[in-house]
Amino acid sequence: MARVAELGRSTKETDITVKLNLDGVGEARLDYPIGFMVHMLNTFARHGLFDLEIRAKGDLEVDQHHLVEDTGIVLGQCFAKALGDKRGIRRTGSCLFPMDETLARAAVDISGRAFLVFDAELSGIPLVSASADSSAAGSFSVSSFQTDTVEDFWHGFSNAAGLTLHLDILRGRSDHHKIEALFKAAARALRAACEYDNRSLDLIPSTKGSLGFPGVLA
Ligand SMILES: [Mn+2]
């Protein structure tokens, strides 16, 4: 049976619905107002072989922090819910992902203990994108991606999913490549950790006998 979860979260700052299938084929359907995040969430689904649907709105008139962080939170809650008691999973996974001049690394332990180590040097200069401007046919409005929110996304995710995640950008020049390689590495590490271990399908992979996480809806 596919491991799926669907959750919504609505606050005065954001309104987000996420549907996740851990045993998917890598398809994403995204209604998301930040172009670069659409690129990253598509990438995440494809490399993790997760099916992912996200509908999101947020207070972008403030900045992008609330929406990006809250997206990580709801996605993390969906991960925890879809995993259930974690019986039979491999529990850990890692990936070293090169992308041209950039090298990123992700290591995950679905431990029931929330912890993020994030070591990535970005330039601090926003990535610029354009979207079709409905007010003037054929023209574009320019927006940008606030790159410091990448850490906020993964912080929200690891906290809500109850897992330990180490994310490092080991080298690189392009911020686009750095962030993208990190999402690909994280997706592949999570995919490996979520996958079933055919040698211990009946066991919860812990000597404690539990990988529960108090903050998580099981
Ligand atoms: Mn790209």
PDB file of C-alpha atoms and ligand atoms in Angstrom:
ATOM      1  CA  MET A   1       0.000   0.000   0.000  1.00  0.00           C
ATOM      2  CA  ALA A   2       1.263   3.446  -0.869  1.00  0.00           C
ATOM      3  CA  ARG A   3       2.254   5.641   2.048  1.00  0.00           C
ATOM      4  CA  VAL A   4       0.312   8.864   1.614  1.00  0.00           C
ATOM      5  CA  ALA A   5      -0.632  11.895   3.674  1.00  0.00           C
ATOM      6  CA  GLU A   6      -2.544  15.105   3.113  1.00  0.00           C
ATOM      7  CA  LEU A   7      -2.474  18.059   5.484  1.00  0.00           C
ATOM      8  CA  GLY A   8      -3.442  21.691   5.463  1.00  0.00           C
ATOM      9  CA  ARG A   9      -2.222  24.556   7.583  1.00  0.00           C
ATOM     10  CA  SER A  10      -3.737  27.982   7.665  1.00  0.00           C
ATOM     11  CA  THR A  11      -2.488  30.955   9.672  1.00  0.00           C
ATOM     12  CA  LYS A  12      -2.761  34.723   9.354  1.00  0.00           C
ATOM     13  CA  GLU A  13       0.459  34.540   7.317  1.00  0.00           C
ATOM     14  CA  THR A  14       0.067  31.524   5.031  1.00  0.00           C
ATOM     15  CA  ASP A  15      -2.444  29.000   3.688  1.00  0.00           C
ATOM     16  CA  ILE A  16      -0.870  25.732   2.561  1.00  0.00           C
ATOM     17  CA  THR A  17      -2.146  22.297   1.541  1.00  0.00           C
ATOM     18  CA  VAL A  18       0.251  19.432   0.844  1.00  0.00           C
ATOM     19  CA  LYS A  19      -0.503  15.958  -0.489  1.00  0.00           C
ATOM     20  CA  LEU A  20       2.409  13.520  -0.470  1.00  0.00           C
ATOM     21  CA  ASN A  21       2.894   9.968  -1.720  1.00  0.00           C
ATOM     22  CA  LEU A  22       6.233   8.523  -0.592  1.00  0.00           C
ATOM     23  CA  ASP A  23       5.825   5.641  -3.039  1.00  0.00           C
ATOM     24  CA  GLY A  24       5.151   7.752  -6.087  1.00  0.00           C
ATOM     25  CA  VAL A  25       6.741   8.228  -9.473  1.00  0.00           C
ATOM     26  CA  GLY A  26       8.097  11.738  -9.038  1.00  0.00           C
ATOM     27  CA  GLU A  27       5.190  13.809 -10.300  1.00  0.00           C
ATOM     28  CA  ALA A  28       4.488  17.235  -8.843  1.00  0.00           C
ATOM     29  CA  ARG A  29       1.458  19.474  -9.195  1.00  0.00           C
ATOM     30  CA  LEU A  30       2.302  22.841  -7.743  1.00  0.00           C
ATOM     31  CA  ASP A  31       0.246  25.968  -7.339  1.00  0.00           C
ATOM     32  CA  TYR A  32       2.956  28.057  -5.745  1.00  0.00           C
ATOM     33  CA  PRO A  33       3.701  31.762  -6.141  1.00  0.00           C
ATOM     34  CA  ILE A  34       7.528  31.706  -6.111  1.00  0.00           C
ATOM     35  CA  GLY A  35       9.041  30.530  -9.400  1.00  0.00           C
ATOM     36  CA  PHE A  36      12.325  29.278  -8.019  1.00  0.00           C
ATOM     37  CA  MET A  37      10.555  27.265  -5.299  1.00  0.00           C
ATOM     38  CA  VAL A  38       8.405  25.630  -7.986  1.00  0.00           C
ATOM     39  CA  HIS A  39      11.662  24.553  -9.647  1.00  0.00           C
ATOM     40  CA  MET A  40      13.013  23.201  -6.312  1.00  0.00           C
ATOM     41  CA  LEU A  41       9.809  21.374  -5.320  1.00  0.00           C
ATOM     42  CA  ASN A  42       9.572  19.781  -8.785  1.00  0.00           C
ATOM     43  CA  THR A  43      13.185  18.692  -8.447  1.00  0.00           C
ATOM     44  CA  PHE A  44      12.530  17.343  -4.953  1.00  0.00           C
ATOM     45  CA  ALA A  45       9.599  15.221  -6.144  1.00  0.00           C
ATOM     46  CA  ARG A  46      11.459  13.898  -9.182  1.00  0.00           C
ATOM     47  CA  HIS A  47      14.652  12.906  -7.376  1.00  0.00           C
ATOM     48  CA  GLY A  48      12.815  11.503  -4.364  1.00  0.00           C
ATOM     49  CA  LEU A  49      10.255   9.675  -6.529  1.00  0.00           C
ATOM     50  CA  PHE A  50       7.627  11.300  -4.365  1.00  0.00           C
ATOM     51  CA  ASP A  51       4.300  12.442  -5.766  1.00  0.00           C
ATOM     52  CA  LEU A  52       3.675  15.909  -4.454  1.00  0.00           C
ATOM     53  CA  GLU A  53       0.759  18.314  -4.672  1.00  0.00           C
ATOM     54  CA  ILE A  54       1.081  21.724  -3.076  1.00  0.00           C
ATOM     55  CA  ARG A  55      -1.316  24.654  -3.080  1.00  0.00           C
ATOM     56  CA  ALA A  56       0.053  27.651  -1.252  1.00  0.00           C
ATOM     57  CA  LYS A  57      -0.564  31.321  -0.638  1.00  0.00           C
ATOM     58  CA  GLY A  58       1.264  33.639   1.689  1.00  0.00           C
ATOM     59  CA  ASP A  59       2.037  37.151   2.800  1.00  0.00           C
ATOM     60  CA  LEU A  60       4.637  37.843   0.124  1.00  0.00           C
ATOM     61  CA  GLU A  61       4.039  41.558   0.652  1.00  0.00           C
ATOM     62  CA  VAL A  62       6.091  41.054   3.850  1.00  0.00           C
ATOM     63  CA  ASP A  63       8.824  38.831   2.381  1.00  0.00           C
ATOM     64  CA  GLN A  64       9.207  35.146   1.449  1.00  0.00           C
ATOM     65  CA  HIS A  65      10.197  33.828   4.873  1.00  0.00           C
ATOM     66  CA  HIS A  66       6.762  32.844   6.218  1.00  0.00           C
ATOM     67  CA  LEU A  67       5.633  31.014   3.086  1.00  0.00           C
ATOM     68  CA  VAL A  68       8.850  29.098   2.453  1.00  0.00           C
ATOM     69  CA  GLU A  69       9.310  28.083   6.092  1.00  0.00           C
ATOM     70  CA  ASP A  70       5.659  27.046   6.488  1.00  0.00           C
ATOM     71  CA  THR A  71       5.889  24.973   3.300  1.00  0.00           C
ATOM     72  CA  GLY A  72       8.764  23.058   4.896  1.00  0.00           C
ATOM     73  CA  ILE A  73       6.683  22.559   8.040  1.00  0.00           C
ATOM     74  CA  VAL A  74       3.629  21.128   6.264  1.00  0.00           C
ATOM     75  CA  LEU A  75       5.777  18.953   3.991  1.00  0.00           C
ATOM     76  CA  GLY A  76       7.602  17.638   7.078  1.00  0.00           C
ATOM     77  CA  GLN A  77       4.295  16.895   8.826  1.00  0.00           C
ATOM     78  CA  CYS A  78       3.189  14.955   5.741  1.00  0.00           C
ATOM     79  CA  PHE A  79       6.400  12.942   5.749  1.00  0.00           C
ATOM     80  CA  ALA A  80       5.924  11.954   9.385  1.00  0.00           C
ATOM     81  CA  LYS A  81       2.275  11.085   8.877  1.00  0.00           C
ATOM     82  CA  ALA A  82       2.918   9.060   5.715  1.00  0.00           C
ATOM     83  CA  LEU A  83       5.745   7.116   7.387  1.00  0.00           C
ATOM     84  CA  GLY A  84       3.548   6.035  10.299  1.00  0.00           C
ATOM     85  CA  ASP A  85       5.455   3.823  12.773  1.00  0.00           C
ATOM     86  CA  LYS A  86       8.394   3.498  10.330  1.00  0.00           C
ATOM     87  CA  ARG A  87       8.297  -0.287  10.367  1.00  0.00           C
ATOM     88  CA  GLY A  88      10.519  -1.854   7.716  1.00  0.00           C
ATOM     89  CA  ILE A  89      12.206   1.323   6.479  1.00  0.00           C
ATOM     90  CA  ARG A  90      15.952   1.736   6.060  1.00  0.00           C
ATOM     91  CA  ARG A  91      15.828   4.787   8.379  1.00  0.00           C
ATOM     92  CA  THR A  92      19.063   6.399   7.120  1.00  0.00           C
ATOM     93  CA  GLY A  93      20.135   7.685   3.750  1.00  0.00           C
ATOM     94  CA  SER A  94      22.774   9.912   2.246  1.00  0.00           C
ATOM     95  CA  CYS A  95      23.668  11.400  -1.098  1.00  0.00           C
ATOM     96  CA  LEU A  96      26.543  13.303  -2.567  1.00  0.00           C
ATOM     97  CA  PHE A  97      25.192  15.252  -5.536  1.00  0.00           C
ATOM     98  CA  PRO A  98      27.408  17.072  -8.056  1.00  0.00           C
ATOM     99  CA  MET A  99      25.982  19.693 -10.360  1.00  0.00           C
ATOM    100  CA  ASP A 100      28.644  21.113 -12.649  1.00  0.00           C
ATOM    101  CA  GLU A 101      30.955  23.150 -10.382  1.00  0.00           C
ATOM    102  CA  THR A 102      28.813  22.534  -7.287  1.00  0.00           C
ATOM    103  CA  LEU A 103      28.930  19.617  -4.862  1.00  0.00           C
ATOM    104  CA  ALA A 104      26.229  19.134  -2.207  1.00  0.00           C
ATOM    105  CA  ARG A 105      25.803  16.490   0.471  1.00  0.00           C
ATOM    106  CA  ALA A 106      22.791  15.330   2.459  1.00  0.00           C
ATOM    107  CA  ALA A 107      22.596  12.778   5.264  1.00  0.00           C
ATOM    108  CA  VAL A 108      19.372  11.864   7.025  1.00  0.00           C
ATOM    109  CA  ASP A 109      18.355   9.724   9.974  1.00  0.00           C
ATOM    110  CA  ILE A 110      14.614   9.296  10.420  1.00  0.00           C
ATOM    111  CA  SER A 111      15.277   9.070  14.104  1.00  0.00           C
ATOM    112  CA  GLY A 112      12.336  10.720  15.822  1.00  0.00           C
ATOM    113  CA  ARG A 113      14.771  13.432  16.913  1.00  0.00           C
ATOM    114  CA  ALA A 114      14.514  16.742  15.119  1.00  0.00           C
ATOM    115  CA  PHE A 115      17.872  18.264  14.264  1.00  0.00           C
ATOM    116  CA  LEU A 116      19.182  20.276  11.329  1.00  0.00           C
ATOM    117  CA  VAL A 117      22.795  21.060  10.546  1.00  0.00           C
ATOM    118  CA  PHE A 118      22.917  23.441   7.595  1.00  0.00           C
ATOM    119  CA  ASP A 119      26.268  24.541   6.231  1.00  0.00           C
ATOM    120  CA  ALA A 120      25.932  26.487   3.010  1.00  0.00           C
ATOM    121  CA  GLU A 121      27.499  29.705   1.917  1.00  0.00           C
ATOM    122  CA  LEU A 122      25.305  31.666  -0.473  1.00  0.00           C
ATOM    123  CA  SER A 123      26.010  35.092  -1.885  1.00  0.00           C
ATOM    124  CA  GLY A 124      22.969  36.706  -0.284  1.00  0.00           C
ATOM    125  CA  ILE A 125      21.982  38.170  -3.665  1.00  0.00           C
ATOM    126  CA  PRO A 126      18.414  37.179  -4.593  1.00  0.00           C
ATOM    127  CA  LEU A 127      17.812  35.052  -7.689  1.00  0.00           C
ATOM    128  CA  VAL A 128      15.788  37.031 -10.208  1.00  0.00           C
ATOM    129  CA  SER A 129      12.875  35.471 -12.071  1.00  0.00           C
ATOM    130  CA  ALA A 130      10.051  36.677 -14.271  1.00  0.00           C
ATOM    131  CA  SER A 131       6.436  35.634 -14.441  1.00  0.00           C
ATOM    132  CA  ALA A 132       3.756  36.417 -16.977  1.00  0.00           C
ATOM    133  CA  ASP A 133       2.032  39.641 -16.038  1.00  0.00           C
ATOM    134  CA  SER A 134      -1.725  39.293 -16.505  1.00  0.00           C
ATOM    135  CA  SER A 135      -2.224  43.041 -16.419  1.00  0.00           C
ATOM    136  CA  ALA A 136      -0.318  43.541 -19.668  1.00  0.00           C
ATOM    137  CA  ALA A 137      -0.495  40.838 -22.321  1.00  0.00           C
ATOM    138  CA  GLY A 138       2.870  39.564 -23.465  1.00  0.00           C
ATOM    139  CA  SER A 139       4.861  41.235 -20.706  1.00  0.00           C
ATOM    140  CA  PHE A 140       6.486  39.960 -17.556  1.00  0.00           C
ATOM    141  CA  SER A 141       6.817  41.112 -14.014  1.00  0.00           C
ATOM    142  CA  VAL A 142      10.113  40.537 -12.295  1.00  0.00           C
ATOM    143  CA  SER A 143      10.301  38.864  -8.917  1.00  0.00           C
ATOM    144  CA  SER A 144      13.075  37.264  -6.966  1.00  0.00           C
ATOM    145  CA  PHE A 145      13.871  34.426  -4.603  1.00  0.00           C
ATOM    146  CA  GLN A 146      15.142  35.207  -1.145  1.00  0.00           C
ATOM    147  CA  THR A 147      17.886  32.599  -0.825  1.00  0.00           C
ATOM    148  CA  ASP A 148      18.275  32.769   2.973  1.00  0.00           C
ATOM    149  CA  THR A 149      14.867  31.072   3.226  1.00  0.00           C
ATOM    150  CA  VAL A 150      16.358  27.783   1.986  1.00  0.00           C
ATOM    151  CA  GLU A 151      17.667  27.149   5.495  1.00  0.00           C
ATOM    152  CA  ASP A 152      14.268  28.140   6.945  1.00  0.00           C
ATOM    153  CA  PHE A 153      12.575  25.585   4.665  1.00  0.00           C
ATOM    154  CA  TRP A 154      14.802  22.721   5.805  1.00  0.00           C
ATOM    155  CA  HIS A 155      14.607  23.808   9.430  1.00  0.00           C
ATOM    156  CA  GLY A 156      10.812  23.711   9.274  1.00  0.00           C
ATOM    157  CA  PHE A 157      10.940  20.366   7.476  1.00  0.00           C
ATOM    158  CA  SER A 158      13.308  18.568   9.860  1.00  0.00           C
ATOM    159  CA  ASN A 159      11.500  19.903  12.928  1.00  0.00           C
ATOM    160  CA  ALA A 160       8.080  18.874  11.696  1.00  0.00           C
ATOM    161  CA  ALA A 161       9.166  15.492  10.333  1.00  0.00           C
ATOM    162  CA  GLY A 162      11.148  14.662  13.466  1.00  0.00           C
ATOM    163  CA  LEU A 163      14.321  13.701  11.705  1.00  0.00           C
ATOM    164  CA  THR A 164      18.007  14.513  11.764  1.00  0.00           C
ATOM    165  CA  LEU A 165      19.265  16.169   8.616  1.00  0.00           C
ATOM    166  CA  HIS A 166      22.762  17.339   7.734  1.00  0.00           C
ATOM    167  CA  LEU A 167      22.902  19.514   4.628  1.00  0.00           C
ATOM    168  CA  ASP A 168      26.196  20.830   3.304  1.00  0.00           C
ATOM    169  CA  ILE A 169      27.224  22.658   0.196  1.00  0.00           C
ATOM    170  CA  LEU A 170      30.816  21.555  -0.127  1.00  0.00           C
ATOM    171  CA  ARG A 171      31.732  23.845  -3.034  1.00  0.00           C
ATOM    172  CA  GLY A 172      30.260  25.770  -5.911  1.00  0.00           C
ATOM    173  CA  ARG A 173      29.889  29.162  -7.551  1.00  0.00           C
ATOM    174  CA  SER A 174      26.309  29.525  -8.759  1.00  0.00           C
ATOM    175  CA  ASP A 175      23.687  30.007  -6.026  1.00  0.00           C
ATOM    176  CA  HIS A 176      21.139  28.388  -8.356  1.00  0.00           C
ATOM    177  CA  HIS A 177      23.311  25.271  -8.654  1.00  0.00           C
ATOM    178  CA  LYS A 178      24.103  25.241  -4.936  1.00  0.00           C
ATOM    179  CA  ILE A 179      20.479  25.314  -3.846  1.00  0.00           C
ATOM    180  CA  GLU A 180      19.353  22.908  -6.558  1.00  0.00           C
ATOM    181  CA  ALA A 181      22.108  20.382  -5.812  1.00  0.00           C
ATOM    182  CA  LEU A 182      21.138  20.560  -2.140  1.00  0.00           C
ATOM    183  CA  PHE A 183      17.454  19.831  -2.894  1.00  0.00           C
ATOM    184  CA  LYS A 184      18.484  16.919  -5.129  1.00  0.00           C
ATOM    185  CA  ALA A 185      20.825  15.491  -2.503  1.00  0.00           C
ATOM    186  CA  ALA A 186      18.178  15.855   0.205  1.00  0.00           C
ATOM    187  CA  ALA A 187      15.496  14.220  -1.956  1.00  0.00           C
ATOM    188  CA  ARG A 188      17.696  11.239  -2.754  1.00  0.00           C
ATOM    189  CA  ALA A 189      18.836  10.829   0.861  1.00  0.00           C
ATOM    190  CA  LEU A 190      15.205  10.934   2.038  1.00  0.00           C
ATOM    191  CA  ARG A 191      14.137   8.498  -0.665  1.00  0.00           C
ATOM    192  CA  ALA A 192      16.818   6.020   0.465  1.00  0.00           C
ATOM    193  CA  ALA A 193      15.852   6.425   4.130  1.00  0.00           C
ATOM    194  CA  CYS A 194      12.126   5.958   3.435  1.00  0.00           C
ATOM    195  CA  GLU A 195      12.575   2.877   1.284  1.00  0.00           C
ATOM    196  CA  TYR A 196      11.802  -0.564   2.634  1.00  0.00           C
ATOM    197  CA  ASP A 197      14.583  -2.882   3.739  1.00  0.00           C
ATOM    198  CA  ASN A 198      13.499  -6.262   2.409  1.00  0.00           C
ATOM    199  CA  ARG A 199      15.562  -8.052   5.077  1.00  0.00           C
ATOM    200  CA  SER A 200      13.678  -6.476   7.982  1.00  0.00           C
ATOM    201  CA  LEU A 201      10.213  -5.579   6.803  1.00  0.00           C
ATOM    202  CA  ASP A 202       8.579  -6.482  10.125  1.00  0.00           C
ATOM    203  CA  LEU A 203      10.973  -4.545  12.308  1.00  0.00           C
ATOM    204  CA  ILE A 204      11.091  -0.959  13.480  1.00  0.00           C
ATOM    205  CA  PRO A 205      14.761  -0.091  12.822  1.00  0.00           C
ATOM    206  CA  SER A 206      15.736   0.830  16.381  1.00  0.00           C
ATOM    207  CA  THR A 207      16.987  -1.132  19.403  1.00  0.00           C
ATOM    208  CA  LYS A 208      14.515   0.957  21.418  1.00  0.00           C
ATOM    209  CA  GLY A 209      11.688  -0.550  19.407  1.00  0.00           C
ATOM    210  CA  SER A 210      10.257   2.874  18.632  1.00  0.00           C
ATOM    211  CA  LEU A 211      11.118   5.834  16.439  1.00  0.00           C
ATOM    212  CA  GLY A 212       8.177   7.870  17.664  1.00  0.00           C
ATOM    213  CA  PHE A 213       8.237  11.622  17.806  1.00  0.00           C
ATOM    214  CA  PRO A 214       5.980  13.422  20.260  1.00  0.00           C
ATOM    215  CA  GLY A 215       5.334  16.401  18.004  1.00  0.00           C
ATOM    216  CA  VAL A 216       4.207  14.288  15.089  1.00  0.00           C
ATOM    217  CA  LEU A 217       0.796  13.032  14.054  1.00  0.00           C
ATOM    218  CA  ALA A 218       1.322   9.309  13.615  1.00  0.00           C
TER     219      ALA A 218
HETATM  220 MN    MN B   1      17.976  24.622 -12.289  1.00  0.00          MN
END
